[in-house]
Amino acid sequence: MERQRSFSIKSTSVFLALIITTISSAIVFFTFFSTSLIKSNSSNANFQIDLSPVASINETTTTNLHISDSSVSPQPNPILISTHFPPPENTSGSAKIPDFEHKTRGEVLVKEDKVVVTNLTSSVKLASNSGEEKKTKKRIKECDVTNGKWVYDNDLPLYTNASCPFIDEGFACQSNGRLDLDYMKWRWEPRDCDAPRFNATKMLEMIRGKRLVFVGDSINRNQWESMLCMLFQAVKDPKRVYETRNRRITKEKGNYSFRFVDYKCTVEFYVTHFLVREGKARVGKKRRETLRIDAMDRTSSRWKGANILVFNTAHWWSHYKTKSGINYYQEGDLIHPKLDVSTAFKKALQTWSSWVDKNVDPKRTRVFFRSAAPSHFRGGEWNSGGHCREANKLLNQTFKPSYSGKNIIVEEVLKQMKTPVTLLNVSGLSQYRIDAHPSIFGAKPENRRSQAVQDCSHWCLPGVPDTWNHFLYLHLLHKR
């Protein structure tokens, strides 16, 4: 009986040992097999993906197209190409934005197959290192957000004519009968990095308790209305946003201040076509309109104390009086019989820069200057039959944006300032967007005086100015 029990125990032990040995062998085998497979794949990990050139979308001819503010086309200046960060020390007045995700050149991250590309390389390389692929994205110190492409994005727009009550008639293209809405769907995507998208709540938190002030012409009003609409989408109670003097936005009234009650902030606009003073003076026996290029606009006292200032001037410098310069520009009691518009523009900007250096505390206030926005007229100017009515497509990638002489003068003046000023360079990317102007849809059908008068200078909302405000958001986000 003892012998039989001993035999049973021994048999069980042998059987268990056999099972354990089998399992161990299987684990060793699969481990060896997996390692061999990984090494085999790693040895072939170096490869190149050839990307055929991205097809131009909706190609638009540029024949007889006049883009204003682009007559001077010097060699590209790195100051105008970029926008320089860390915070501007007025080596350029512009700014690259740091700490975004870097993208390998040639990478196209889009939801749709519609892309307009600038300077896109044709291949992506993925290299191996000890069996590990190098990342196609990496953290970088700087990002030139102006170097990129327009990407069709079904998540846009951020708002509509119906959801935003702040769009005046001149920019409300959809409400005025425009049926093609693709102009709302394009998002600017920087080439070398993944910039965070605009976040209205975060923007409102950044300006909590502060004054965000836009100063300039009607193109800056265009941008200001865009900003109001972008921020309004994060407000839960619409009644908590109001104009402090109960003014309705129109072209006739130039100064507005909208309060966002829950954030104790204001978003303001002050109209000034030239930043310097418009007036009248006696020339001979007649009183004529003049431009005091040595004196600031009369509303300048209201700009003081703002926490964020966004300036612009350019559009009105292309009108007949400013271009001819005959008995128009005034300094003190002197009315210049003839003065070149570029010289007058520089003198006016120097007057503005002196005001900023004297009245702005850089520790309290961020100052931005937006570059000239392009106009797109075919067959004439705004008052001579110029139009953009058939333009519902972007210019394709064969189009090369040019540099405005006014932008170069702005750059020169910013370099001489002691107050840091960030240049919001929107000129090049906006030149592609011939599709995004109001054209005949700058007024309701019943208010249109003539099909011959078209607006190819301002921008439909939602639209291109949303991108300008995205740039402003990125700069402010970096400085927090």
PDB file of N, CA, C and O in Angstrom, residues 317-369:
ATOM      1  N   TRP A 317      -3.991 105.230 -47.625  1.00  0.00           N
ATOM      2  CA  TRP A 317      -2.799 105.825 -48.216  1.00  0.00           C
ATOM      3  C   TRP A 317      -2.710 105.566 -49.723  1.00  0.00           C
ATOM      4  O   TRP A 317      -1.805 106.069 -50.392  1.00  0.00           O
ATOM      5  N   SER A 318      -3.639 104.795 -50.253  1.00  0.00           N
ATOM      6  CA  SER A 318      -3.649 104.530 -51.695  1.00  0.00           C
ATOM      7  C   SER A 318      -4.706 105.355 -52.430  1.00  0.00           C
ATOM      8  O   SER A 318      -4.884 105.205 -53.634  1.00  0.00           O
ATOM      9  N   HIS A 319      -5.424 106.224 -51.716  1.00  0.00           N
ATOM     10  CA  HIS A 319      -6.423 107.075 -52.346  1.00  0.00           C
ATOM     11  C   HIS A 319      -5.752 108.221 -53.111  1.00  0.00           C
ATOM     12  O   HIS A 319      -4.566 108.510 -52.918  1.00  0.00           O
ATOM     13  N   TYR A 320      -6.524 108.888 -53.945  1.00  0.00           N
ATOM     14  CA  TYR A 320      -5.948 109.875 -54.863  1.00  0.00           C
ATOM     15  C   TYR A 320      -5.209 110.986 -54.127  1.00  0.00           C
ATOM     16  O   TYR A 320      -4.079 111.342 -54.467  1.00  0.00           O
ATOM     17  N   LYS A 321      -5.849 111.590 -53.106  1.00  0.00           N
ATOM     18  CA  LYS A 321      -5.240 112.730 -52.415  1.00  0.00           C
ATOM     19  C   LYS A 321      -3.910 112.366 -51.782  1.00  0.00           C
ATOM     20  O   LYS A 321      -2.944 113.133 -51.845  1.00  0.00           O
ATOM     21  N   THR A 322      -3.878 111.183 -51.149  1.00  0.00           N
ATOM     22  CA  THR A 322      -2.636 110.783 -50.487  1.00  0.00           C
ATOM     23  C   THR A 322      -1.562 110.399 -51.493  1.00  0.00           C
ATOM     24  O   THR A 322      -0.381 110.660 -51.281  1.00  0.00           O
ATOM     25  N   LYS A 323      -1.951 109.784 -52.593  1.00  0.00           N
ATOM     26  CA  LYS A 323      -0.976 109.380 -53.608  1.00  0.00           C
ATOM     27  C   LYS A 323      -0.413 110.584 -54.361  1.00  0.00           C
ATOM     28  O   LYS A 323       0.770 110.631 -54.680  1.00  0.00           O
ATOM     29  N   SER A 324      -1.268 111.553 -54.657  1.00  0.00           N
ATOM     30  CA  SER A 324      -0.785 112.729 -55.393  1.00  0.00           C
ATOM     31  C   SER A 324       0.038 113.642 -54.500  1.00  0.00           C
ATOM     32  O   SER A 324       1.061 114.189 -54.917  1.00  0.00           O
ATOM     33  N   GLY A 325      -0.385 113.806 -53.248  1.00  0.00           N
ATOM     34  CA  GLY A 325       0.386 114.601 -52.287  1.00  0.00           C
ATOM     35  C   GLY A 325       0.465 116.073 -52.597  1.00  0.00           C
ATOM     36  O   GLY A 325       1.383 116.774 -52.149  1.00  0.00           O
ATOM     37  N   ILE A 326      -0.490 116.615 -53.336  1.00  0.00           N
ATOM     38  CA  ILE A 326      -0.473 118.029 -53.734  1.00  0.00           C
ATOM     39  C   ILE A 326      -1.283 118.856 -52.732  1.00  0.00           C
ATOM     40  O   ILE A 326      -2.484 118.637 -52.556  1.00  0.00           O
ATOM     41  N   ASN A 327      -0.603 119.779 -52.056  1.00  0.00           N
ATOM     42  CA  ASN A 327      -1.255 120.655 -51.065  1.00  0.00           C
ATOM     43  C   ASN A 327      -2.101 119.871 -50.059  1.00  0.00           C
ATOM     44  O   ASN A 327      -3.206 120.292 -49.684  1.00  0.00           O
ATOM     45  N   TYR A 328      -1.582 118.753 -49.619  1.00  0.00           N
ATOM     46  CA  TYR A 328      -2.367 117.891 -48.728  1.00  0.00           C
ATOM     47  C   TYR A 328      -1.654 117.628 -47.400  1.00  0.00           C
ATOM     48  O   TYR A 328      -2.283 117.672 -46.341  1.00  0.00           O
ATOM     49  N   TYR A 329      -0.379 117.372 -47.437  1.00  0.00           N
ATOM     50  CA  TYR A 329       0.355 117.026 -46.210  1.00  0.00           C
ATOM     51  C   TYR A 329       0.832 118.290 -45.509  1.00  0.00           C
ATOM     52  O   TYR A 329       1.411 119.191 -46.122  1.00  0.00           O
ATOM     53  N   GLN A 330       0.568 118.314 -44.181  1.00  0.00           N
ATOM     54  CA  GLN A 330       0.864 119.498 -43.387  1.00  0.00           C
ATOM     55  C   GLN A 330       1.748 119.147 -42.203  1.00  0.00           C
ATOM     56  O   GLN A 330       1.540 118.141 -41.525  1.00  0.00           O
ATOM     57  N   GLU A 331       2.750 120.005 -41.946  1.00  0.00           N
ATOM     58  CA  GLU A 331       3.594 119.923 -40.753  1.00  0.00           C
ATOM     59  C   GLU A 331       3.648 121.319 -40.148  1.00  0.00           C
ATOM     60  O   GLU A 331       4.181 122.249 -40.772  1.00  0.00           O
ATOM     61  N   GLY A 332       3.117 121.475 -38.943  1.00  0.00           N
ATOM     62  CA  GLY A 332       3.020 122.803 -38.364  1.00  0.00           C
ATOM     63  C   GLY A 332       2.146 123.675 -39.240  1.00  0.00           C
ATOM     64  O   GLY A 332       1.037 123.292 -39.612  1.00  0.00           O
ATOM     65  N   ASP A 333       2.668 124.864 -39.583  1.00  0.00           N
ATOM     66  CA  ASP A 333       1.929 125.760 -40.478  1.00  0.00           C
ATOM     67  C   ASP A 333       2.283 125.524 -41.942  1.00  0.00           C
ATOM     68  O   ASP A 333       1.707 126.162 -42.829  1.00  0.00           O
ATOM     69  N   LEU A 334       3.222 124.627 -42.181  1.00  0.00           N
ATOM     70  CA  LEU A 334       3.667 124.371 -43.554  1.00  0.00           C
ATOM     71  C   LEU A 334       2.776 123.329 -44.227  1.00  0.00           C
ATOM     72  O   LEU A 334       2.605 122.220 -43.717  1.00  0.00           O
ATOM     73  N   ILE A 335       2.216 123.704 -45.365  1.00  0.00           N
ATOM     74  CA  ILE A 335       1.490 122.756 -46.214  1.00  0.00           C
ATOM     75  C   ILE A 335       2.370 122.470 -47.419  1.00  0.00           C
ATOM     76  O   ILE A 335       2.682 123.379 -48.200  1.00  0.00           O
ATOM     77  N   HIS A 336       2.800 121.234 -47.547  1.00  0.00           N
ATOM     78  CA  HIS A 336       3.715 120.890 -48.626  1.00  0.00           C
ATOM     79  C   HIS A 336       3.014 121.022 -49.982  1.00  0.00           C
ATOM     80  O   HIS A 336       1.961 120.398 -50.198  1.00  0.00           O
ATOM     81  N   PRO A 337       3.572 121.807 -50.885  1.00  0.00           N
ATOM     82  CA  PRO A 337       2.981 121.879 -52.226  1.00  0.00           C
ATOM     83  C   PRO A 337       2.940 120.509 -52.900  1.00  0.00           C
ATOM     84  O   PRO A 337       2.004 120.194 -53.630  1.00  0.00           O
ATOM     85  N   LYS A 338       3.961 119.703 -52.620  1.00  0.00           N
ATOM     86  CA  LYS A 338       4.032 118.352 -53.183  1.00  0.00           C
ATOM     87  C   LYS A 338       4.907 117.510 -52.265  1.00  0.00           C
ATOM     88  O   LYS A 338       6.018 117.906 -51.922  1.00  0.00           O
ATOM     89  N   LEU A 339       4.395 116.366 -51.852  1.00  0.00           N
ATOM     90  CA  LEU A 339       5.177 115.467 -50.999  1.00  0.00           C
ATOM     91  C   LEU A 339       4.875 114.030 -51.394  1.00  0.00           C
ATOM     92  O   LEU A 339       3.711 113.634 -51.521  1.00  0.00           O
ATOM     93  N   ASP A 340       5.928 113.263 -51.587  1.00  0.00           N
ATOM     94  CA  ASP A 340       5.794 111.856 -51.971  1.00  0.00           C
ATOM     95  C   ASP A 340       5.062 111.079 -50.892  1.00  0.00           C
ATOM     96  O   ASP A 340       5.306 111.270 -49.693  1.00  0.00           O
ATOM     97  N   VAL A 341       4.163 110.163 -51.306  1.00  0.00           N
ATOM     98  CA  VAL A 341       3.327 109.447 -50.350  1.00  0.00           C
ATOM     99  C   VAL A 341       4.165 108.563 -49.426  1.00  0.00           C
ATOM    100  O   VAL A 341       3.846 108.421 -48.238  1.00  0.00           O
ATOM    101  N   SER A 342       5.237 107.970 -49.914  1.00  0.00           N
ATOM    102  CA  SER A 342       6.071 107.122 -49.055  1.00  0.00           C
ATOM    103  C   SER A 342       6.748 107.943 -47.968  1.00  0.00           C
ATOM    104  O   SER A 342       6.851 107.507 -46.809  1.00  0.00           O
ATOM    105  N   THR A 343       7.202 109.131 -48.320  1.00  0.00           N
ATOM    106  CA  THR A 343       7.814 110.015 -47.328  1.00  0.00           C
ATOM    107  C   THR A 343       6.787 110.438 -46.283  1.00  0.00           C
ATOM    108  O   THR A 343       7.066 110.441 -45.080  1.00  0.00           O
ATOM    109  N   ALA A 344       5.594 110.789 -46.748  1.00  0.00           N
ATOM    110  CA  ALA A 344       4.531 111.201 -45.827  1.00  0.00           C
ATOM    111  C   ALA A 344       4.123 110.050 -44.911  1.00  0.00           C
ATOM    112  O   ALA A 344       3.900 110.248 -43.705  1.00  0.00           O
ATOM    113  N   PHE A 345       4.030 108.850 -45.472  1.00  0.00           N
ATOM    114  CA  PHE A 345       3.659 107.672 -44.682  1.00  0.00           C
ATOM    115  C   PHE A 345       4.680 107.424 -43.578  1.00  0.00           C
ATOM    116  O   PHE A 345       4.314 107.165 -42.423  1.00  0.00           O
ATOM    117  N   LYS A 346       5.958 107.551 -43.910  1.00  0.00           N
ATOM    118  CA  LYS A 346       7.003 107.325 -42.908  1.00  0.00           C
ATOM    119  C   LYS A 346       6.957 108.398 -41.827  1.00  0.00           C
ATOM    120  O   LYS A 346       7.096 108.101 -40.633  1.00  0.00           O
ATOM    121  N   LYS A 347       6.748 109.649 -42.216  1.00  0.00           N
ATOM    122  CA  LYS A 347       6.663 110.724 -41.223  1.00  0.00           C
ATOM    123  C   LYS A 347       5.476 110.499 -40.279  1.00  0.00           C
ATOM    124  O   LYS A 347       5.578 110.716 -39.068  1.00  0.00           O
ATOM    125  N   ALA A 348       4.346 110.065 -40.847  1.00  0.00           N
ATOM    126  CA  ALA A 348       3.170 109.798 -40.018  1.00  0.00           C
ATOM    127  C   ALA A 348       3.441 108.672 -39.034  1.00  0.00           C
ATOM    128  O   ALA A 348       3.065 108.750 -37.851  1.00  0.00           O
ATOM    129  N   LEU A 349       4.096 107.607 -39.490  1.00  0.00           N
ATOM    130  CA  LEU A 349       4.414 106.492 -38.600  1.00  0.00           C
ATOM    131  C   LEU A 349       5.415 106.906 -37.523  1.00  0.00           C
ATOM    132  O   LEU A 349       5.354 106.422 -36.383  1.00  0.00           O
ATOM    133  N   GLN A 350       6.318 107.784 -37.853  1.00  0.00           N
ATOM    134  CA  GLN A 350       7.266 108.267 -36.847  1.00  0.00           C
ATOM    135  C   GLN A 350       6.548 109.099 -35.786  1.00  0.00           C
ATOM    136  O   GLN A 350       6.899 109.037 -34.599  1.00  0.00           O
ATOM    137  N   THR A 351       5.532 109.861 -36.207  1.00  0.00           N
ATOM    138  CA  THR A 351       4.708 110.587 -35.234  1.00  0.00           C
ATOM    139  C   THR A 351       3.989 109.599 -34.322  1.00  0.00           C
ATOM    140  O   THR A 351       3.936 109.776 -33.095  1.00  0.00           O
ATOM    141  N   TRP A 352       3.426 108.545 -34.922  1.00  0.00           N
ATOM    142  CA  TRP A 352       2.746 107.507 -34.133  1.00  0.00           C
ATOM    143  C   TRP A 352       3.717 106.809 -33.185  1.00  0.00           C
ATOM    144  O   TRP A 352       3.401 106.599 -32.000  1.00  0.00           O
ATOM    145  N   SER A 353       4.900 106.461 -33.671  1.00  0.00           N
ATOM    146  CA  SER A 353       5.861 105.726 -32.839  1.00  0.00           C
ATOM    147  C   SER A 353       6.326 106.568 -31.661  1.00  0.00           C
ATOM    148  O   SER A 353       6.530 106.052 -30.552  1.00  0.00           O
ATOM    149  N   SER A 354       6.465 107.880 -31.875  1.00  0.00           N
ATOM    150  CA  SER A 354       6.841 108.770 -30.774  1.00  0.00           C
ATOM    151  C   SER A 354       5.740 108.800 -29.719  1.00  0.00           C
ATOM    152  O   SER A 354       6.022 108.818 -28.511  1.00  0.00           O
ATOM    153  N   TRP A 355       4.488 108.796 -30.171  1.00  0.00           N
ATOM    154  CA  TRP A 355       3.365 108.773 -29.226  1.00  0.00           C
ATOM    155  C   TRP A 355       3.380 107.486 -28.404  1.00  0.00           C
ATOM    156  O   TRP A 355       3.188 107.515 -27.179  1.00  0.00           O
ATOM    157  N   VAL A 356       3.612 106.357 -29.068  1.00  0.00           N
ATOM    158  CA  VAL A 356       3.647 105.076 -28.356  1.00  0.00           C
ATOM    159  C   VAL A 356       4.783 105.063 -27.329  1.00  0.00           C
ATOM    160  O   VAL A 356       4.580 104.683 -26.164  1.00  0.00           O
ATOM    161  N   ASP A 357       5.974 105.492 -27.742  1.00  0.00           N
ATOM    162  CA  ASP A 357       7.121 105.495 -26.826  1.00  0.00           C
ATOM    163  C   ASP A 357       6.881 106.407 -25.623  1.00  0.00           C
ATOM    164  O   ASP A 357       7.370 106.141 -24.516  1.00  0.00           O
ATOM    165  N   LYS A 358       6.110 107.460 -25.812  1.00  0.00           N
ATOM    166  CA  LYS A 358       5.860 108.414 -24.733  1.00  0.00           C
ATOM    167  C   LYS A 358       4.710 107.993 -23.836  1.00  0.00           C
ATOM    168  O   LYS A 358       4.748 108.233 -22.615  1.00  0.00           O
ATOM    169  N   ASN A 359       3.698 107.331 -24.393  1.00  0.00           N
ATOM    170  CA  ASN A 359       2.450 107.112 -23.649  1.00  0.00           C
ATOM    171  C   ASN A 359       2.165 105.665 -23.267  1.00  0.00           C
ATOM    172  O   ASN A 359       1.198 105.411 -22.542  1.00  0.00           O
ATOM    173  N   VAL A 360       2.955 104.725 -23.722  1.00  0.00           N
ATOM    174  CA  VAL A 360       2.684 103.315 -23.450  1.00  0.00           C
ATOM    175  C   VAL A 360       3.740 102.749 -22.499  1.00  0.00           C
ATOM    176  O   VAL A 360       4.948 102.918 -22.712  1.00  0.00           O
ATOM    177  N   ASP A 361       3.266 102.098 -21.456  1.00  0.00           N
ATOM    178  CA  ASP A 361       4.151 101.416 -20.507  1.00  0.00           C
ATOM    179  C   ASP A 361       4.271  99.954 -20.933  1.00  0.00           C
ATOM    180  O   ASP A 361       3.300  99.191 -20.810  1.00  0.00           O
ATOM    181  N   PRO A 362       5.435  99.526 -21.442  1.00  0.00           N
ATOM    182  CA  PRO A 362       5.583  98.152 -21.935  1.00  0.00           C
ATOM    183  C   PRO A 362       5.335  97.089 -20.873  1.00  0.00           C
ATOM    184  O   PRO A 362       5.017  95.946 -21.207  1.00  0.00           O
ATOM    185  N   LYS A 363       5.456  97.448 -19.593  1.00  0.00           N
ATOM    186  CA  LYS A 363       5.211  96.484 -18.529  1.00  0.00           C
ATOM    187  C   LYS A 363       3.726  96.199 -18.354  1.00  0.00           C
ATOM    188  O   LYS A 363       3.346  95.172 -17.786  1.00  0.00           O
ATOM    189  N   ARG A 364       2.911  97.112 -18.845  1.00  0.00           N
ATOM    190  CA  ARG A 364       1.467  96.981 -18.676  1.00  0.00           C
ATOM    191  C   ARG A 364       0.744  96.687 -19.993  1.00  0.00           C
ATOM    192  O   ARG A 364      -0.328  96.075 -19.996  1.00  0.00           O
ATOM    193  N   THR A 365       1.324  97.104 -21.112  1.00  0.00           N
ATOM    194  CA  THR A 365       0.613  97.090 -22.389  1.00  0.00           C
ATOM    195  C   THR A 365       1.399  96.358 -23.461  1.00  0.00           C
ATOM    196  O   THR A 365       2.600  96.610 -23.641  1.00  0.00           O
ATOM    197  N   ARG A 366       0.730  95.443 -24.173  1.00  0.00           N
ATOM    198  CA  ARG A 366       1.272  94.822 -25.376  1.00  0.00           C
ATOM    199  C   ARG A 366       0.826  95.619 -26.584  1.00  0.00           C
ATOM    200  O   ARG A 366      -0.352  95.949 -26.701  1.00  0.00           O
ATOM    201  N   VAL A 367       1.751  95.909 -27.488  1.00  0.00           N
ATOM    202  CA  VAL A 367       1.438  96.689 -28.678  1.00  0.00           C
ATOM    203  C   VAL A 367       1.669  95.831 -29.918  1.00  0.00           C
ATOM    204  O   VAL A 367       2.727  95.201 -30.060  1.00  0.00           O
ATOM    205  N   PHE A 368       0.667  95.832 -30.812  1.00  0.00           N
ATOM    206  CA  PHE A 368       0.755  95.122 -32.084  1.00  0.00           C
ATOM    207  C   PHE A 368       0.505  96.105 -33.224  1.00  0.00           C
ATOM    208  O   PHE A 368      -0.247  97.080 -33.070  1.00  0.00           O
ATOM    209  N   PHE A 369       1.139  95.837 -34.347  1.00  0.00           N
ATOM    210  CA  PHE A 369       0.849  96.594 -35.564  1.00  0.00           C
ATOM    211  C   PHE A 369       0.575  95.570 -36.657  1.00  0.00           C
ATOM    212  O   PHE A 369       1.428  94.734 -36.968  1.00  0.00           O
TER     213      PHE A 369
END
